Short mmCIF file of C-alpha atoms in Angstrom, two decimals:
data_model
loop_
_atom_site.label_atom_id
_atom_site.label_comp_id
_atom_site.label_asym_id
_atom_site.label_seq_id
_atom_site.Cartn_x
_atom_site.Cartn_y
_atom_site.Cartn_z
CA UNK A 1 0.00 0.00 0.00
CA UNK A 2 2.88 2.35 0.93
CA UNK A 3 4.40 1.36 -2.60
CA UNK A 4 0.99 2.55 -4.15
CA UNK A 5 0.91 5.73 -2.57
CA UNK A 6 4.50 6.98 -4.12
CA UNK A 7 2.08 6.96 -7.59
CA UNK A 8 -0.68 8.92 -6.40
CA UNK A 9 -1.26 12.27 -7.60
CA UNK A 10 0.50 14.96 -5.16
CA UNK A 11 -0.55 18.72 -4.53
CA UNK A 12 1.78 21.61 -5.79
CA UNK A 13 3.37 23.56 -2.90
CA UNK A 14 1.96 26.62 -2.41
CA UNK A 15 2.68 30.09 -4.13
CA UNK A 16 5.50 31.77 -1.92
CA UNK A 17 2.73 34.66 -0.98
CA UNK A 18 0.00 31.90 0.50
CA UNK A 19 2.84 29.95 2.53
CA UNK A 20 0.84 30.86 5.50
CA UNK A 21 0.74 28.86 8.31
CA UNK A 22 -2.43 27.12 10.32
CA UNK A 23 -3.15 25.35 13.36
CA UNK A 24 -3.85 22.06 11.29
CA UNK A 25 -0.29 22.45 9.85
CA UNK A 26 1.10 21.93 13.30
CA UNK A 27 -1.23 19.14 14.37
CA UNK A 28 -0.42 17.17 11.63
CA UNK A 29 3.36 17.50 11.88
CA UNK A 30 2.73 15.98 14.79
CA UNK A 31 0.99 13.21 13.34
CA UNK A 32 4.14 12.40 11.04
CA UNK A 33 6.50 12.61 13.75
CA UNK A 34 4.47 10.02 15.93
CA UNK A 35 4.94 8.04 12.26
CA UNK A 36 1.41 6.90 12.15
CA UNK A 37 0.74 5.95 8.34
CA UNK A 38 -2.44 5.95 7.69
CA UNK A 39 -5.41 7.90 8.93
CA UNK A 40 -9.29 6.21 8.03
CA UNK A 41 -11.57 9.26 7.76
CA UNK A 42 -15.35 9.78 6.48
CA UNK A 43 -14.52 13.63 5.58
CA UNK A 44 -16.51 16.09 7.12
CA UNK A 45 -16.14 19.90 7.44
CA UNK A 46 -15.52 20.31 11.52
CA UNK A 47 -12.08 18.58 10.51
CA UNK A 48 -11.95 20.70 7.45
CA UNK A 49 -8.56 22.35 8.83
CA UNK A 50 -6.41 19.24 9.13
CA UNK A 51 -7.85 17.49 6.25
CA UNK A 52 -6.59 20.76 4.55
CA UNK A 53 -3.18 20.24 6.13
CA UNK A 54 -2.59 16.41 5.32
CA UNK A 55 -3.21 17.10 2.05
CA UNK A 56 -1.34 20.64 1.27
CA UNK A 57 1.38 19.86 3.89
CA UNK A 58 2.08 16.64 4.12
CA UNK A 59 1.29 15.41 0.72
CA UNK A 60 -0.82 12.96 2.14
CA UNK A 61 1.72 10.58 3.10
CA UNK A 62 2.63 9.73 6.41
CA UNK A 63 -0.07 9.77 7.35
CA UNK A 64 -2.06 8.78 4.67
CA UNK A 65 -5.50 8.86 4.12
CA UNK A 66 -7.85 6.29 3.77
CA UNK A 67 -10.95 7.13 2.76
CA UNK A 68 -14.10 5.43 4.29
CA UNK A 69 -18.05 4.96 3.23
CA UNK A 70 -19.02 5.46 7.50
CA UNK A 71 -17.24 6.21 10.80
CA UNK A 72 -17.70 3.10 11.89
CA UNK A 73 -15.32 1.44 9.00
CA UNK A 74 -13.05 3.92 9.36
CA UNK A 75 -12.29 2.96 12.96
CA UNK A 76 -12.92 -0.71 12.51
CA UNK A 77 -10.05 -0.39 9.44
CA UNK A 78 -7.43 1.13 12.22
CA UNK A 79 -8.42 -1.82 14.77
CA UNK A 80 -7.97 -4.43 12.00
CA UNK A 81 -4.94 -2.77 10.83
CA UNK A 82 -3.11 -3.03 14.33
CA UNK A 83 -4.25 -6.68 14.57
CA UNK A 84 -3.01 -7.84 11.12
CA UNK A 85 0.56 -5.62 12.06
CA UNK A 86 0.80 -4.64 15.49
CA UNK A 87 1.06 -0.95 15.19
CA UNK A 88 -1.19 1.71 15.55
CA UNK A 89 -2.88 3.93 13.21
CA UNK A 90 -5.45 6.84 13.40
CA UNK A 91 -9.23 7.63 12.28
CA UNK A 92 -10.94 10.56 11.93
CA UNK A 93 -14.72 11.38 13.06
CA UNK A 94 -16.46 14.43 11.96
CA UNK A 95 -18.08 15.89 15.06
CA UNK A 96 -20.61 14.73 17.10
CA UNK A 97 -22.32 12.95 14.81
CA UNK A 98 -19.30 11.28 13.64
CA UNK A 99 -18.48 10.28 16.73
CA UNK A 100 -22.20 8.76 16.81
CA UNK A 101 -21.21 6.31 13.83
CA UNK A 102 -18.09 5.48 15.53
CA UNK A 103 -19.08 4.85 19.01
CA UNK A 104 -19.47 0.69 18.22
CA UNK A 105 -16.27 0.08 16.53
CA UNK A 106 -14.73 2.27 19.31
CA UNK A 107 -16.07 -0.30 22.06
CA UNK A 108 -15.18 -3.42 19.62
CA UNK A 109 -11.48 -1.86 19.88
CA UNK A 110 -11.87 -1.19 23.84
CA UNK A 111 -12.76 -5.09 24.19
CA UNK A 112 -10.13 -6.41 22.34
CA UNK A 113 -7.64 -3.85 24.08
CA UNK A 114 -6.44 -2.34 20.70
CA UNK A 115 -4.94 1.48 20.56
CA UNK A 116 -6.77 3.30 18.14
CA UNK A 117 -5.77 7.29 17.97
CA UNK A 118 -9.47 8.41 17.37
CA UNK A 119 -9.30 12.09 16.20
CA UNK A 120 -12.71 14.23 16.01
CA UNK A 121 -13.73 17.53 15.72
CA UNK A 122 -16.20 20.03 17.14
CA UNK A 123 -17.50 23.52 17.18
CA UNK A 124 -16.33 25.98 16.50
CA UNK A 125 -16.31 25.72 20.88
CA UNK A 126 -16.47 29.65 20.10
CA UNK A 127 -20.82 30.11 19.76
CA UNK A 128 -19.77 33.46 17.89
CA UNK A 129 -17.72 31.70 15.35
CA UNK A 130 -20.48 29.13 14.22
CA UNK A 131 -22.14 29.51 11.09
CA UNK A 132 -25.42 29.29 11.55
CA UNK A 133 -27.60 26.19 11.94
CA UNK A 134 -24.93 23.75 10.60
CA UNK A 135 -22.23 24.04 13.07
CA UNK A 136 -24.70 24.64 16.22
CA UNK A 137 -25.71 20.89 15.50
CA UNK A 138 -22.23 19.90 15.14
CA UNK A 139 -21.04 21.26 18.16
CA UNK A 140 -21.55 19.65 21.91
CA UNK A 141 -20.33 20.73 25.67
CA UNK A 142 -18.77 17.60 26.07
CA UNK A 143 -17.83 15.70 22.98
CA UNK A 144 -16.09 13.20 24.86
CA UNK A 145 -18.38 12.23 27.14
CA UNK A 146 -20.11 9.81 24.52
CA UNK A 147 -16.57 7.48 25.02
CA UNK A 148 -15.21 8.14 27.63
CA UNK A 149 -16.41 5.01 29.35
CA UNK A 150 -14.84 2.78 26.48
CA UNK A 151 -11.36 4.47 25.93
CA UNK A 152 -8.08 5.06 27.91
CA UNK A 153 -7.92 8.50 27.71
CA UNK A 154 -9.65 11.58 26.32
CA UNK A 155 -8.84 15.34 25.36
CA UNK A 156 -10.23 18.22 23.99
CA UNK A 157 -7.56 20.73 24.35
CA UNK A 158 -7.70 24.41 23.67
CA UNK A 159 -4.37 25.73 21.75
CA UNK A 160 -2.26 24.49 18.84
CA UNK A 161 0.36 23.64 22.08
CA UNK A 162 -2.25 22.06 24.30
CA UNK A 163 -3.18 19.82 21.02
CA UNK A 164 0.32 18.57 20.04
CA UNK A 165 1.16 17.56 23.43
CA UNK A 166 -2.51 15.88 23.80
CA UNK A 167 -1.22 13.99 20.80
CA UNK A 168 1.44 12.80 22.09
CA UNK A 169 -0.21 12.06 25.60
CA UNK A 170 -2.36 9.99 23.82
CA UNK A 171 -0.02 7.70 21.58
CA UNK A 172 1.51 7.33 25.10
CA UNK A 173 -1.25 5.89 26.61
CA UNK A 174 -2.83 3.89 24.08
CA UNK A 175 0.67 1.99 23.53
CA UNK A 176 1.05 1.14 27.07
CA UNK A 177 -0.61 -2.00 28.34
CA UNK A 178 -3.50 -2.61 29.07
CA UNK A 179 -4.02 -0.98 24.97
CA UNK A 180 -6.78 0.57 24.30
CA UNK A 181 -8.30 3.62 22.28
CA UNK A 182 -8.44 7.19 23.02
CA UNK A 183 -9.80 10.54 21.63
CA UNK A 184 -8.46 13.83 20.82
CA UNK A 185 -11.22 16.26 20.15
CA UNK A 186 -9.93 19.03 18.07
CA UNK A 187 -12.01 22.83 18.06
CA UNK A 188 -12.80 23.71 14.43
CA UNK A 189 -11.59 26.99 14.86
CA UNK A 190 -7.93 26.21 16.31
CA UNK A 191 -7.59 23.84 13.21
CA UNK A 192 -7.98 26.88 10.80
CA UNK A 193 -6.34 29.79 13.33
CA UNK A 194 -2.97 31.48 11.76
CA UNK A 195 -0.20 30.66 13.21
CA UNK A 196 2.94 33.55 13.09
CA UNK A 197 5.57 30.51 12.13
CA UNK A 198 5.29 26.78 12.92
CA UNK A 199 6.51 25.15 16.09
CA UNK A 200 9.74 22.33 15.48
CA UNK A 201 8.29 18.83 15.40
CA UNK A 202 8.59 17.42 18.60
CA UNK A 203 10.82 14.37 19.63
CA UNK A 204 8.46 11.55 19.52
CA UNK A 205 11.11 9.33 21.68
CA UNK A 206 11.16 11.82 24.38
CA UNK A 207 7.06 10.83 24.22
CA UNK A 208 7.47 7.12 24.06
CA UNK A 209 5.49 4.53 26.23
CA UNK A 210 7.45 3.09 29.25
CA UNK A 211 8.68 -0.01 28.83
CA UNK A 212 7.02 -3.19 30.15
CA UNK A 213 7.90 -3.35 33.99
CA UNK A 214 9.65 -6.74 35.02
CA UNK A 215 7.71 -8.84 37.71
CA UNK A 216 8.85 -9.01 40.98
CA UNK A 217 11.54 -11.34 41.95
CA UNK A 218 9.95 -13.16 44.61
CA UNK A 219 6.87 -13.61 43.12
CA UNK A 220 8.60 -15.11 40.24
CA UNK A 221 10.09 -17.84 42.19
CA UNK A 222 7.53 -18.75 43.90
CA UNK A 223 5.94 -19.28 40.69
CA UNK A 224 8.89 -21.26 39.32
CA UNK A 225 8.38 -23.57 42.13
CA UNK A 226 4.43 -24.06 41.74
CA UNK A 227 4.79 -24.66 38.25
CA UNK A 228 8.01 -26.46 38.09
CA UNK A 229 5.87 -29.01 41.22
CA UNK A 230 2.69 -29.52 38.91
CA UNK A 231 1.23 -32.49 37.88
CA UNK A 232 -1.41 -31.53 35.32
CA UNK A 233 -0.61 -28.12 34.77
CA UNK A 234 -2.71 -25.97 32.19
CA UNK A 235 -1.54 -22.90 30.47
CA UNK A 236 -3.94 -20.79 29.30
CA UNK A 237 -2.61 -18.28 26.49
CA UNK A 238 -4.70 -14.51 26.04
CA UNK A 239 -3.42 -11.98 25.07
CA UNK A 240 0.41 -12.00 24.45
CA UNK A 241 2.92 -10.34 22.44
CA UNK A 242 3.33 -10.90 18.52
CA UNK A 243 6.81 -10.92 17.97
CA UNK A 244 8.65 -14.63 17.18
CA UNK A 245 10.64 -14.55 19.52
CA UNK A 246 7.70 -14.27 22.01
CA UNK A 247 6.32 -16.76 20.19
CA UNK A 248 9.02 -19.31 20.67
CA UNK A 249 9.76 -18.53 24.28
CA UNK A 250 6.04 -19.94 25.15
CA UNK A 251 6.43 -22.81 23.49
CA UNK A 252 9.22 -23.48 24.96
CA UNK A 253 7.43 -22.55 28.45
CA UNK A 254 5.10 -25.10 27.87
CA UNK A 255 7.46 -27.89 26.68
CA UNK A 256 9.59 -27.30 29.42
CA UNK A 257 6.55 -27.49 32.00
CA UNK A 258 4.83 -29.81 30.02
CA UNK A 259 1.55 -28.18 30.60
CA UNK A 260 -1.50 -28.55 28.55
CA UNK A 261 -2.38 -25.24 26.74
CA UNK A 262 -5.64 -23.91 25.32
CA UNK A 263 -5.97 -21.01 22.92
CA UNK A 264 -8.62 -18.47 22.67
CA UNK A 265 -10.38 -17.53 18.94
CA UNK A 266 -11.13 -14.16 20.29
CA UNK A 267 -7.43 -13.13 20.55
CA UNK A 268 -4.65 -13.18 17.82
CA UNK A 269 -2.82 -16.51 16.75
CA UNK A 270 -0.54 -17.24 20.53
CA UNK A 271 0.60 -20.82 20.50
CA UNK A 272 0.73 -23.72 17.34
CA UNK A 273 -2.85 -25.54 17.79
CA UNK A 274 -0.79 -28.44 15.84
CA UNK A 275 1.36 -28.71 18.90
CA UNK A 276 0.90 -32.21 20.65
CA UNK A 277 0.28 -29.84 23.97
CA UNK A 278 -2.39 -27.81 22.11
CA UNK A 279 -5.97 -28.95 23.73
CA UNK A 280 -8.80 -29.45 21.14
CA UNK A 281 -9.78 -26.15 18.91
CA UNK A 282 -9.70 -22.46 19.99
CA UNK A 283 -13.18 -21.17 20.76
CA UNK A 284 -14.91 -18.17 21.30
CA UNK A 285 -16.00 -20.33 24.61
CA UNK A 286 -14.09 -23.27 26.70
CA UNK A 287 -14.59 -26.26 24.83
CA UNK A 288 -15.39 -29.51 26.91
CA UNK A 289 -12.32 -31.01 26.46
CA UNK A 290 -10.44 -27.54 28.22
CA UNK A 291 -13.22 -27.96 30.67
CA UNK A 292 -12.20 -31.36 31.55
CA UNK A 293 -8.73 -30.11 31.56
CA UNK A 294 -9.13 -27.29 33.81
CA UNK A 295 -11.27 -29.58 36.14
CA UNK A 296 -8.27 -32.14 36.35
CA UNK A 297 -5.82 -29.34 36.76
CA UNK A 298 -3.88 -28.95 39.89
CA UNK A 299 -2.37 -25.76 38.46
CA UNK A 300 -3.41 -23.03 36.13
CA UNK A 301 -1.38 -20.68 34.46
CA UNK A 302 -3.28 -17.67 32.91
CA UNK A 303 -1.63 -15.34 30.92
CA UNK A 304 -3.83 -12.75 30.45
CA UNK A 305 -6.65 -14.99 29.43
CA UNK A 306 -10.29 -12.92 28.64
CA UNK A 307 -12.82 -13.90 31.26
CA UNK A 308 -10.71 -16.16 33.21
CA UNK A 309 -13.61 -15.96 36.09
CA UNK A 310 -15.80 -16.97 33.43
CA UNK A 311 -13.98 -19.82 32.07
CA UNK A 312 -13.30 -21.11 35.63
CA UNK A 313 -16.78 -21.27 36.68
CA UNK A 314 -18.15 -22.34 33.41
CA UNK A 315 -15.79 -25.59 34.16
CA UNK A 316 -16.70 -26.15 37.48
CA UNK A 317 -13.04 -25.15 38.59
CA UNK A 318 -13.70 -22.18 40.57
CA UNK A 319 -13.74 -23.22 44.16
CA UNK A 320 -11.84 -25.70 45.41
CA UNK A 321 -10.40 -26.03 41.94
CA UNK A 322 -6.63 -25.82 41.04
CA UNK A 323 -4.12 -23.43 42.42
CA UNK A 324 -4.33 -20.34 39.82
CA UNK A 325 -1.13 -17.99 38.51
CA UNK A 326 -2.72 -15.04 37.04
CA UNK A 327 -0.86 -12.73 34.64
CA UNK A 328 -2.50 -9.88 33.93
CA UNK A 329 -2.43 -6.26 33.66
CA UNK A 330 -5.55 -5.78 32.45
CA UNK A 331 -7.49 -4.46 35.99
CA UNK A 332 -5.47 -1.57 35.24
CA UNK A 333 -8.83 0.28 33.32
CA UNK A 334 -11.56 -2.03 34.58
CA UNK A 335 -14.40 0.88 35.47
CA UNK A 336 -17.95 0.72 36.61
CA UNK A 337 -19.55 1.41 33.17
CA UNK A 338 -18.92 -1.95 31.07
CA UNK A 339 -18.50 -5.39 32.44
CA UNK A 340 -16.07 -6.43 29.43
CA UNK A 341 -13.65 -7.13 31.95
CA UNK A 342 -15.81 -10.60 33.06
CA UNK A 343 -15.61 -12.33 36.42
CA UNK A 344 -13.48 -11.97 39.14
CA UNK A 345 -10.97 -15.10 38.98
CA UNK A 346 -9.44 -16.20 42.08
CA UNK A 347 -6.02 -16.08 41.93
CA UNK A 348 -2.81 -17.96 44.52
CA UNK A 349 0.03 -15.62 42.59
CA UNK A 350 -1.01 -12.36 40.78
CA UNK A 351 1.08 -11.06 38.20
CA UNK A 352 0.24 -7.11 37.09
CA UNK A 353 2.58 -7.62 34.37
CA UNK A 354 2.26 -8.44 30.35
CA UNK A 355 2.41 -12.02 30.17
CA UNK A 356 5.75 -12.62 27.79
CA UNK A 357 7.94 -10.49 30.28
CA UNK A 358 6.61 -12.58 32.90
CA UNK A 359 7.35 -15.27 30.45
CA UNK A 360 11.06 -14.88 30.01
CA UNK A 361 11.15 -14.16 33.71
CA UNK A 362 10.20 -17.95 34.53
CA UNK A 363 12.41 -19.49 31.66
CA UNK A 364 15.44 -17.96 32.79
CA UNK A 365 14.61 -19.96 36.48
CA UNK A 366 12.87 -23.22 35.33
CA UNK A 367 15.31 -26.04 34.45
CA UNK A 368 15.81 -27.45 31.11
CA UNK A 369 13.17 -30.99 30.42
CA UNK A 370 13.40 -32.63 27.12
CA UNK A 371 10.27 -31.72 24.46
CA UNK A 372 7.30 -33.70 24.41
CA UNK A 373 6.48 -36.01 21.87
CA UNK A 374 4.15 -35.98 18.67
CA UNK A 375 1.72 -37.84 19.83
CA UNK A 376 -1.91 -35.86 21.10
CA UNK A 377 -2.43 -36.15 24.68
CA UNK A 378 -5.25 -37.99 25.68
CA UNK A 379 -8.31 -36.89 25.60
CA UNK A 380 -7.63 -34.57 22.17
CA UNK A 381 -8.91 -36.04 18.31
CA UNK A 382 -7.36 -35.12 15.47
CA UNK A 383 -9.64 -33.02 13.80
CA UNK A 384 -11.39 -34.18 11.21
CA UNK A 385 -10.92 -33.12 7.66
CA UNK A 386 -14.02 -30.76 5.77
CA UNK A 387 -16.64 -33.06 4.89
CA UNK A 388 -16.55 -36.09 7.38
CA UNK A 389 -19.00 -35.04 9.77
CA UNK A 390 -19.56 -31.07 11.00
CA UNK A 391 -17.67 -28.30 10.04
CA UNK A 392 -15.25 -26.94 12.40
CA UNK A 393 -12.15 -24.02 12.20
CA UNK A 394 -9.66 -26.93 13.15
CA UNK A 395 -10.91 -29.17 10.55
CA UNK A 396 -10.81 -26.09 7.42
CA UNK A 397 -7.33 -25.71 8.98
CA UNK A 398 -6.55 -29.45 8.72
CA UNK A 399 -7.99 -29.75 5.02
CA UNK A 400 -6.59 -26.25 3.65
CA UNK A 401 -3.12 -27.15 5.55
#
């Protein structure tokens, strides 16, 4: 796509006598400096300024735009973009009633804990500046209000300065775990104010998210030791990194451990479903034979596993069940509004970490054990291929494999 754009038609830079300078111009320089690539919009006139300014400024590449039929593709297209690549992109919402279309695909992204840099408009917040009719229904006392409930963060600052640092507050926080989405309202009229001379691009590494903070020692060992002592230990694998090497380090947890692991449909691709540890076919739900697993269980490993509450009392293994290892840093924006965060899970060790650092942390004190074999443990079929009995996502991956 990035290929495609170097053949798209560019605008010519302006005349020497119109290189003014706007509000926009400065917001969207520091769009580019956060390198986001893309920005999914539905183009609508309270955003009129920096539409202006991708275009006439920054060419519109980086970011680029990505135009969209509704507000609610445009910020479904930015969560499905991080999914497919793991980094973050923008969408803009025209005003309120952007922000209207947007609101579901906004929540979709909240659930799934994906940053999305939601960008919308209002106003102008000045009543004299409004055009009559039009921008009086465009404009609202508190934009944000509408999502605040369902993102991380949200802004509607005053100034040019007050916007480029909300821009960078909020790349900030979206990137930082628990992810999630966040909205920068921007006032029509600051968009398209003068500006004497442009501010320098700021440092976007000077801006960066933290990085992941490593779990605490003690904890850790203790864990070592309860895992490293398990019989019929289950891993259960949410939402974890992307990377390969995060990737290989839980298999290798699991082979070491030789723990049973279950996958869940609703998060990306964490763990080989071919592997001989892998139990039965990722659902949106436990399936009966990770029920039967988690009932048998002495010990559970959860790395930041959606609903584990849920999943522990749909299998009976809630009370009196097995000893539970919860990594998770998700309680982090759990709030009174939406219940997306599920049941409380009991938990004998509680990790408020991201589960690979925690992860590496337990490799580096668990002794080496030889890999398992090929063989399925009991209890799992192979899954059978598309057209011997019903259709399932393991057997279309058998057949097309």
């Amino acid at each position: 796509m990035l290929d495609r754009a170097e053949a798209m038609d560019r605008p010519l830079p302006p005349a020497a006598s119109d290189n003014r300078a706007w509000g926009s111009d400065a917001i969207a320089d520091v769009l580019r400096a956060l390198e986001i690539p893309f920005i999914a919009l539905n183009p609508g006139a309270s955003y009129r300024g920096l539409h202006d300014s991708l275009v006439n400024r920054l060419g519109n590449t980086a970011p680029q735009m990505l135009v969209c039929l509704h507000e609610e593709h445009a910020v479904a297209l930015a969560h499905g973009y991080y999914k497919a690549s793991g980094r973050p992109i923008a969408a803009a919402l025209h005003s309120n009633v952007g922000l209207m279309h947007g609101t579901m695909a906004i929540f979709n992204a909240w659930c799934d804990r994906v940053p999305v840099l939601v960008i919308g408009a209002t106003g102008p917040v000045d009543a004299a500046k409004r055009r009559p009719w039009i921008d009086w229904i465009h404009s609202a006392q508190d934009q944000g209000a509408l999502v605040r409930p369902y993102v991380k963060w949200d802004a509607q600052p005053a100034s040019v300065p007050a916007a480029r640092e909300a821009l960078l507050r909020a790349q900030q926080i979206m990137d930082s775990a628990p992810r999630g989405p966040v909205y920068v309202n921007l006032d029509a009229a600051l968009q398209e104010a003068p500006l004497e001379a442009l501010p320098p691009p700021p440092d976007p590494g000077r801006y960066a998210p933290p990085p992941p903070p490593a779990p605490n020692p003690a904890l850790l060992a203790r864990a070592a030791t309860l895992l490293s002592g398990a019989q019929r230990l289950v891993i259960l694998m949410g939402r974890t990194g992307r990377t390969e090497a995060e990737w290989d380090a839980r298999v290798h947890l699991a082979e070491r451990l030789g723990a049973r692991v279950a996958t869940d449909l609703k998060c990306g691709a964490t763990f080989p479903t071919d592997h001989p540890l892998h139990i039965g076919a990722p659902g949106t739900f436990a399936s009966p034979a990770l029920q039967e697993a988690l009932r048998e269980a002495d010990v559970v490993l959860a790395l930041d596993w959606i609903d584990l509450g849920g999943t522990l009392r749909a299998a009976g293994a809630e009370n009196n069940g097995p000893r539970v290892v919860q990594v998770s840093p998700d309680q982090r924006i759990h709030n009174g509004w939406s219940f997306d965060h599920g049941g409380l899970p009991p938990a004998d060790l509680y990790f408020d970490n991201e589960p690979d650092v925690v992860v590496g942390g337990l490799l580096s004190l668990l002794p080496e054990r030889a890999a398992p074999g090929t063989a399925a443990p009991a209890g799992d079929e192979a899954p059978p291929p598309v057209g011997e009995g019903a259709l399932t996502i393991a057997g279309l991956a058998a057949s097309l494999r």
